[in-house]
mmCIF file of C-alpha atoms in Angstrom:
data_model
loop_
_atom_site.group_PDB
_atom_site.id
_atom_site.type_symbol
_atom_site.label_atom_id
_atom_site.label_comp_id
_atom_site.label_asym_id
_atom_site.label_seq_id
_atom_site.Cartn_x
_atom_site.Cartn_y
_atom_site.Cartn_z
ATOM 1 C CA UNK A 96 0.000 0.000 0.000
ATOM 2 C CA UNK A 97 1.609 3.265 -1.131
ATOM 3 C CA UNK A 98 0.787 6.570 0.524
ATOM 4 C CA UNK A 99 2.378 9.939 -0.162
ATOM 5 C CA UNK A 100 5.127 10.770 2.290
ATOM 6 C CA UNK A 101 6.531 14.073 3.552
ATOM 7 C CA UNK A 102 10.186 15.096 3.537
ATOM 8 C CA UNK A 103 11.707 17.043 6.442
ATOM 9 C CA UNK A 104 10.752 20.496 5.161
ATOM 10 C CA UNK A 105 7.158 19.521 4.367
ATOM 11 C CA UNK A 106 6.848 17.779 7.728
ATOM 12 C CA UNK A 107 8.175 20.798 9.673
ATOM 13 C CA UNK A 108 5.904 23.188 7.779
ATOM 14 C CA UNK A 109 2.808 21.012 7.907
ATOM 15 C CA UNK A 110 1.114 22.571 10.938
ATOM 16 C CA UNK A 111 1.310 26.094 9.523
ATOM 17 C CA UNK A 112 0.229 24.954 6.073
ATOM 18 C CA UNK A 113 -2.829 23.046 7.222
ATOM 19 C CA UNK A 114 -3.971 25.909 9.456
ATOM 20 C CA UNK A 115 -3.841 28.243 6.429
ATOM 21 C CA UNK A 116 -5.313 25.938 3.831
ATOM 22 C CA UNK A 117 -8.061 24.080 5.685
ATOM 23 C CA UNK A 118 -10.773 26.473 6.905
ATOM 24 C CA UNK A 119 -12.208 25.072 10.113
ATOM 25 C CA UNK A 120 -9.389 22.570 10.692
ATOM 26 C CA UNK A 121 -9.291 22.993 14.480
ATOM 27 C CA UNK A 122 -13.082 22.853 14.683
ATOM 28 C CA UNK A 123 -13.144 19.603 12.709
ATOM 29 C CA UNK A 124 -10.580 18.004 15.021
ATOM 30 C CA UNK A 125 -12.526 19.105 18.075
ATOM 31 C CA UNK A 126 -15.813 17.951 16.583
ATOM 32 C CA UNK A 127 -14.505 14.475 15.821
ATOM 33 C CA UNK A 128 -13.016 14.229 19.308
ATOM 34 C CA UNK A 129 -16.319 15.176 20.931
ATOM 35 C CA UNK A 130 -18.289 12.757 18.752
ATOM 36 C CA UNK A 131 -15.922 9.926 19.616
ATOM 37 C CA UNK A 132 -16.072 10.763 23.308
ATOM 38 C CA UNK A 133 -19.811 10.181 23.282
ATOM 39 C CA UNK A 134 -19.899 7.384 20.683
ATOM 40 C CA UNK A 135 -16.928 5.028 21.002
ATOM 41 C CA UNK A 136 -17.861 1.727 22.657
ATOM 42 C CA UNK A 137 -14.311 1.365 24.013
ATOM 43 C CA UNK A 138 -11.030 3.188 24.313
ATOM 44 C CA UNK A 139 -8.852 1.612 21.585
ATOM 45 C CA UNK A 140 -8.641 4.179 18.767
ATOM 46 C CA UNK A 141 -6.801 3.885 15.449
ATOM 47 C CA UNK A 142 -5.590 7.099 13.786
ATOM 48 C CA UNK A 143 -4.458 6.444 10.206
ATOM 49 C CA UNK A 144 -2.259 9.138 8.704
ATOM 50 C CA UNK A 145 -1.544 10.549 12.153
ATOM 51 C CA UNK A 146 0.802 13.197 10.747
ATOM 52 C CA UNK A 147 2.310 15.558 13.301
ATOM 53 C CA UNK A 148 -0.047 14.441 16.073
ATOM 54 C CA UNK A 149 -2.619 17.248 16.043
ATOM 55 C CA UNK A 150 -5.545 14.879 15.723
ATOM 56 C CA UNK A 151 -4.310 12.659 18.538
ATOM 57 C CA UNK A 152 -3.880 15.666 20.823
ATOM 58 C CA UNK A 153 -7.480 16.713 20.106
ATOM 59 C CA UNK A 154 -8.735 13.207 20.915
ATOM 60 C CA UNK A 155 -6.799 13.083 24.183
ATOM 61 C CA UNK A 156 -7.986 16.535 25.155
ATOM 62 C CA UNK A 157 -11.578 15.308 24.836
ATOM 63 C CA UNK A 158 -10.977 11.835 26.299
ATOM 64 C CA UNK A 159 -7.702 11.317 28.208
ATOM 65 C CA UNK A 160 -8.543 7.624 28.721
ATOM 66 C CA UNK A 161 -8.276 6.809 25.005
ATOM 67 C CA UNK A 162 -5.506 4.381 24.044
ATOM 68 C CA UNK A 163 -4.439 5.499 20.606
ATOM 69 C CA UNK A 164 -2.397 3.835 17.883
ATOM 70 C CA UNK A 165 -1.222 6.400 15.340
ATOM 71 C CA UNK A 166 0.088 5.221 11.983
ATOM 72 C CA UNK A 167 1.949 7.318 9.414
ATOM 73 C CA UNK A 168 4.439 6.338 6.674
ATOM 74 C CA UNK A 169 6.549 9.505 7.052
ATOM 75 C CA UNK A 170 9.275 9.095 9.658
ATOM 76 C CA UNK A 171 9.708 12.880 9.822
ATOM 77 C CA UNK A 172 6.037 13.371 10.684
ATOM 78 C CA UNK A 173 6.108 10.601 13.277
ATOM 79 C CA UNK A 174 9.164 12.170 14.929
ATOM 80 C CA UNK A 175 7.317 15.493 15.304
ATOM 81 C CA UNK A 176 4.245 13.714 16.680
ATOM 82 C CA UNK A 177 6.313 11.779 19.202
ATOM 83 C CA UNK A 178 7.779 15.030 20.528
ATOM 84 C CA UNK A 179 4.281 16.480 20.993
ATOM 85 C CA UNK A 180 2.988 13.288 22.616
ATOM 86 C CA UNK A 181 5.895 12.444 24.930
ATOM 87 C CA UNK A 182 3.817 12.791 28.084
ATOM 88 C CA UNK A 183 1.078 10.430 26.886
ATOM 89 C CA UNK A 184 2.017 6.784 27.561
ATOM 90 C CA UNK A 185 -1.334 5.693 26.119
ATOM 91 C CA UNK A 186 -0.184 6.636 22.578
ATOM 92 C CA UNK A 187 1.749 4.304 20.312
ATOM 93 C CA UNK A 188 3.124 5.768 17.078
ATOM 94 C CA UNK A 189 3.913 3.412 14.201
ATOM 95 C CA UNK A 190 6.035 4.452 11.229
ATOM 96 C CA UNK A 191 4.385 2.649 8.335
ATOM 97 C CA UNK A 192 0.972 1.865 6.924
ATOM 98 C CA UNK A 193 -2.111 0.332 8.501
ATOM 99 C CA UNK A 194 -1.633 -2.988 6.715
ATOM 100 C CA UNK A 195 1.477 -3.494 8.877
ATOM 101 C CA UNK A 196 -0.765 -3.893 11.942
ATOM 102 C CA UNK A 197 -2.070 -7.313 12.912
ATOM 103 C CA UNK A 198 -5.308 -8.163 11.110
ATOM 104 C CA UNK A 199 -7.339 -8.353 14.291
ATOM 105 C CA UNK A 200 -10.645 -6.503 14.873
ATOM 106 C CA UNK A 201 -9.184 -4.686 17.861
ATOM 107 C CA UNK A 202 -10.179 -1.029 17.579
ATOM 108 C CA UNK A 203 -13.380 0.612 18.772
ATOM 109 C CA UNK A 204 -13.071 3.527 16.341
ATOM 110 C CA UNK A 205 -10.793 4.868 13.620
ATOM 111 C CA UNK A 206 -10.101 8.100 11.787
ATOM 112 C CA UNK A 207 -8.659 8.848 8.347
ATOM 113 C CA UNK A 208 -8.057 12.555 7.806
ATOM 114 C CA UNK A 209 -6.679 14.037 4.584
ATOM 115 C CA UNK A 210 -5.099 10.790 3.362
ATOM 116 C CA UNK A 211 -7.409 9.074 0.875
ATOM 117 C CA UNK A 212 -7.008 11.767 -1.791
ATOM 118 C CA UNK A 213 -3.316 10.874 -2.126
ATOM 119 C CA UNK A 214 -4.270 7.419 -3.452
ATOM 120 C CA UNK A 215 -5.544 6.748 -6.988
ATOM 121 C CA UNK A 216 -8.934 5.112 -7.419
ATOM 122 C CA UNK A 217 -7.391 2.039 -9.042
ATOM 123 C CA UNK A 218 -7.924 -0.236 -6.056
ATOM 124 C CA UNK A 219 -5.586 1.672 -3.734
ATOM 125 C CA UNK A 220 -8.345 3.699 -2.063
ATOM 126 C CA UNK A 221 -10.416 0.568 -1.522
ATOM 127 C CA UNK A 222 -7.419 -1.364 -0.201
ATOM 128 C CA UNK A 223 -6.815 1.265 2.479
ATOM 129 C CA UNK A 224 -10.456 1.426 3.534
ATOM 130 C CA UNK A 225 -10.626 -2.378 3.703
ATOM 131 C CA UNK A 226 -7.421 -2.536 5.741
ATOM 132 C CA UNK A 227 -8.979 -0.147 8.271
ATOM 133 C CA UNK A 228 -12.293 -2.016 8.321
ATOM 134 C CA UNK A 229 -10.554 -5.338 8.968
ATOM 135 C CA UNK A 230 -9.001 -3.940 12.142
ATOM 136 C CA UNK A 231 -12.225 -2.498 13.577
ATOM 137 C CA UNK A 232 -14.716 -4.188 15.822
ATOM 138 C CA UNK A 233 -18.270 -4.534 14.455
ATOM 139 C CA UNK A 234 -20.247 -1.287 14.781
ATOM 140 C CA UNK A 235 -17.025 0.701 15.359
ATOM 141 C CA UNK A 236 -17.251 4.348 14.327
ATOM 142 C CA UNK A 237 -15.168 5.564 11.404
ATOM 143 C CA UNK A 238 -14.488 9.221 10.603
ATOM 144 C CA UNK A 239 -13.192 10.244 7.183
ATOM 145 C CA UNK A 240 -12.158 13.741 6.089
ATOM 146 C CA UNK A 241 -10.917 14.292 2.560
ATOM 147 C CA UNK A 242 -10.735 16.519 -0.499
ATOM 148 C CA UNK A 243 -13.660 15.552 -2.706
ATOM 149 C CA UNK A 244 -15.549 16.551 -5.840
ATOM 150 C CA UNK A 245 -15.312 16.429 -9.603
ATOM 151 C CA UNK A 246 -13.299 18.669 -11.908
ATOM 152 C CA UNK A 247 -16.014 21.309 -12.147
ATOM 153 C CA UNK A 248 -16.813 21.487 -8.447
ATOM 154 C CA UNK A 249 -13.142 21.464 -7.419
ATOM 155 C CA UNK A 250 -12.405 24.445 -9.687
ATOM 156 C CA UNK A 251 -15.375 26.361 -8.273
ATOM 157 C CA UNK A 252 -14.519 25.546 -4.669
ATOM 158 C CA UNK A 253 -10.861 26.513 -5.118
ATOM 159 C CA UNK A 254 -12.015 29.998 -6.098
ATOM 160 C CA UNK A 255 -14.004 30.136 -2.857
ATOM 161 C CA UNK A 256 -11.053 28.785 -0.874
ATOM 162 C CA UNK A 257 -8.829 31.532 -2.260
ATOM 163 C CA UNK A 258 -11.065 34.159 -0.654
ATOM 164 C CA UNK A 259 -10.652 32.459 2.740
ATOM 165 C CA UNK A 260 -6.848 32.236 2.806
ATOM 166 C CA UNK A 261 -4.837 34.475 5.161
ATOM 167 C CA UNK A 262 -3.509 37.654 3.567
ATOM 168 C CA UNK A 263 0.107 36.577 4.031
ATOM 169 C CA UNK A 264 -0.255 33.555 1.720
ATOM 170 C CA UNK A 265 1.610 34.544 -1.449
ATOM 171 C CA UNK A 266 0.189 34.358 -4.946
ATOM 172 C CA UNK A 267 3.034 31.999 -5.878
ATOM 173 C CA UNK A 268 2.047 29.574 -3.119
ATOM 174 C CA UNK A 269 -1.615 29.781 -4.125
ATOM 175 C CA UNK A 270 -0.818 28.964 -7.740
ATOM 176 C CA UNK A 271 1.498 26.120 -6.731
ATOM 177 C CA UNK A 272 -0.986 24.478 -4.364
ATOM 178 C CA UNK A 273 -3.947 24.945 -6.699
ATOM 179 C CA UNK A 274 -2.004 23.273 -9.492
ATOM 180 C CA UNK A 275 -1.074 20.365 -7.207
ATOM 181 C CA UNK A 276 -4.678 19.908 -6.117
ATOM 182 C CA UNK A 277 -5.934 19.928 -9.705
ATOM 183 C CA UNK A 278 -3.211 17.695 -11.153
ATOM 184 C CA UNK A 279 -1.733 15.578 -8.330
ATOM 185 C CA UNK A 280 -4.605 14.936 -5.930
ATOM 186 C CA UNK A 281 -6.838 11.929 -6.629
ATOM 187 C CA UNK A 282 -10.140 13.466 -5.532
ATOM 188 C CA UNK A 283 -13.413 11.674 -6.234
ATOM 189 C CA UNK A 284 -17.094 12.696 -6.013
ATOM 190 C CA UNK A 285 -19.033 11.973 -2.837
ATOM 191 C CA UNK A 286 -21.085 9.321 -4.641
ATOM 192 C CA UNK A 287 -17.945 7.330 -5.441
ATOM 193 C CA UNK A 288 -16.701 7.717 -1.887
ATOM 194 C CA UNK A 289 -19.962 6.251 -0.598
ATOM 195 C CA UNK A 290 -19.559 3.278 -2.951
ATOM 196 C CA UNK A 291 -16.040 2.601 -1.690
ATOM 197 C CA UNK A 292 -17.110 2.761 1.950
ATOM 198 C CA UNK A 293 -19.885 0.249 1.365
ATOM 199 C CA UNK A 294 -17.563 -2.085 -0.542
ATOM 200 C CA UNK A 295 -14.991 -1.862 2.254
ATOM 201 C CA UNK A 296 -17.479 -3.090 4.853
ATOM 202 C CA UNK A 297 -18.928 0.131 6.246
ATOM 203 C CA UNK A 298 -22.557 1.126 6.477
ATOM 204 C CA UNK A 299 -24.282 4.195 5.110
ATOM 205 C CA UNK A 300 -22.383 7.377 5.952
ATOM 206 C CA UNK A 301 -23.499 10.868 6.775
ATOM 207 C CA UNK A 302 -21.718 14.118 6.100
ATOM 208 C CA UNK A 303 -20.873 16.086 9.254
ATOM 209 C CA UNK A 304 -18.671 18.751 7.652
ATOM 210 C CA UNK A 305 -18.316 20.487 4.298
ATOM 211 C CA UNK A 306 -16.271 23.581 3.467
ATOM 212 C CA UNK A 307 -14.848 24.423 0.026
ATOM 213 C CA UNK A 308 -12.965 21.320 -1.247
ATOM 214 C CA UNK A 309 -13.120 19.481 2.100
ATOM 215 C CA UNK A 310 -15.758 17.106 3.399
ATOM 216 C CA UNK A 311 -16.154 14.906 6.464
ATOM 217 C CA UNK A 312 -18.192 11.715 6.831
ATOM 218 C CA UNK A 313 -19.136 9.482 9.736
ATOM 219 C CA UNK A 314 -20.021 5.820 9.345
ATOM 220 C CA UNK A 315 -19.755 2.481 11.140
ATOM 221 C CA UNK A 316 -18.314 -0.894 10.318
ATOM 222 C CA UNK A 317 -21.132 -3.241 9.471
ATOM 223 C CA UNK A 318 -21.764 -6.027 11.988
#
């Protein structure tokens, strides 16, 4: 399973970048944490694409009893996360991909934030979703946040996103990131995302967040 990785510079700059480029990022993290606090049937949580640890910190802030396994293929990102999470013995960070974990339905919930759009829809997206599903207990909650849409809607929503960026984001950076999103990101429409979730073993999903190119969905593993 191949997932885009981040070199040292991209890893160090990730927190500032995501705060600029994802309107409502902190609110989404807090919302997922609060939903899991009230929904999870147990305390074993899987965070796929854990990045620099922001999501895990939000989960622990809402529910300090959570035991979290964070997985990310980028060693540089994992190193940053481990520094942030040093005082939390209940967190295990794994450098790698979710298919490296034992295929045991161990986790009571899982999250996948801003990862799926890096994978082409040639079986790779489905493989990742199935790998997560296989490691979840029946009825476990699953939260997915991703870039989504078709070519027309992405172009329209990027124009809206541009109006929401901080003033200190340069025109050069805007052009560079817009080009990457249009040409390098494997976004898919919501309808296709729903199909993949069902095929991977999840039930019907509901959207809990939508802003410009970003959407968030909540579903459960089927019993």
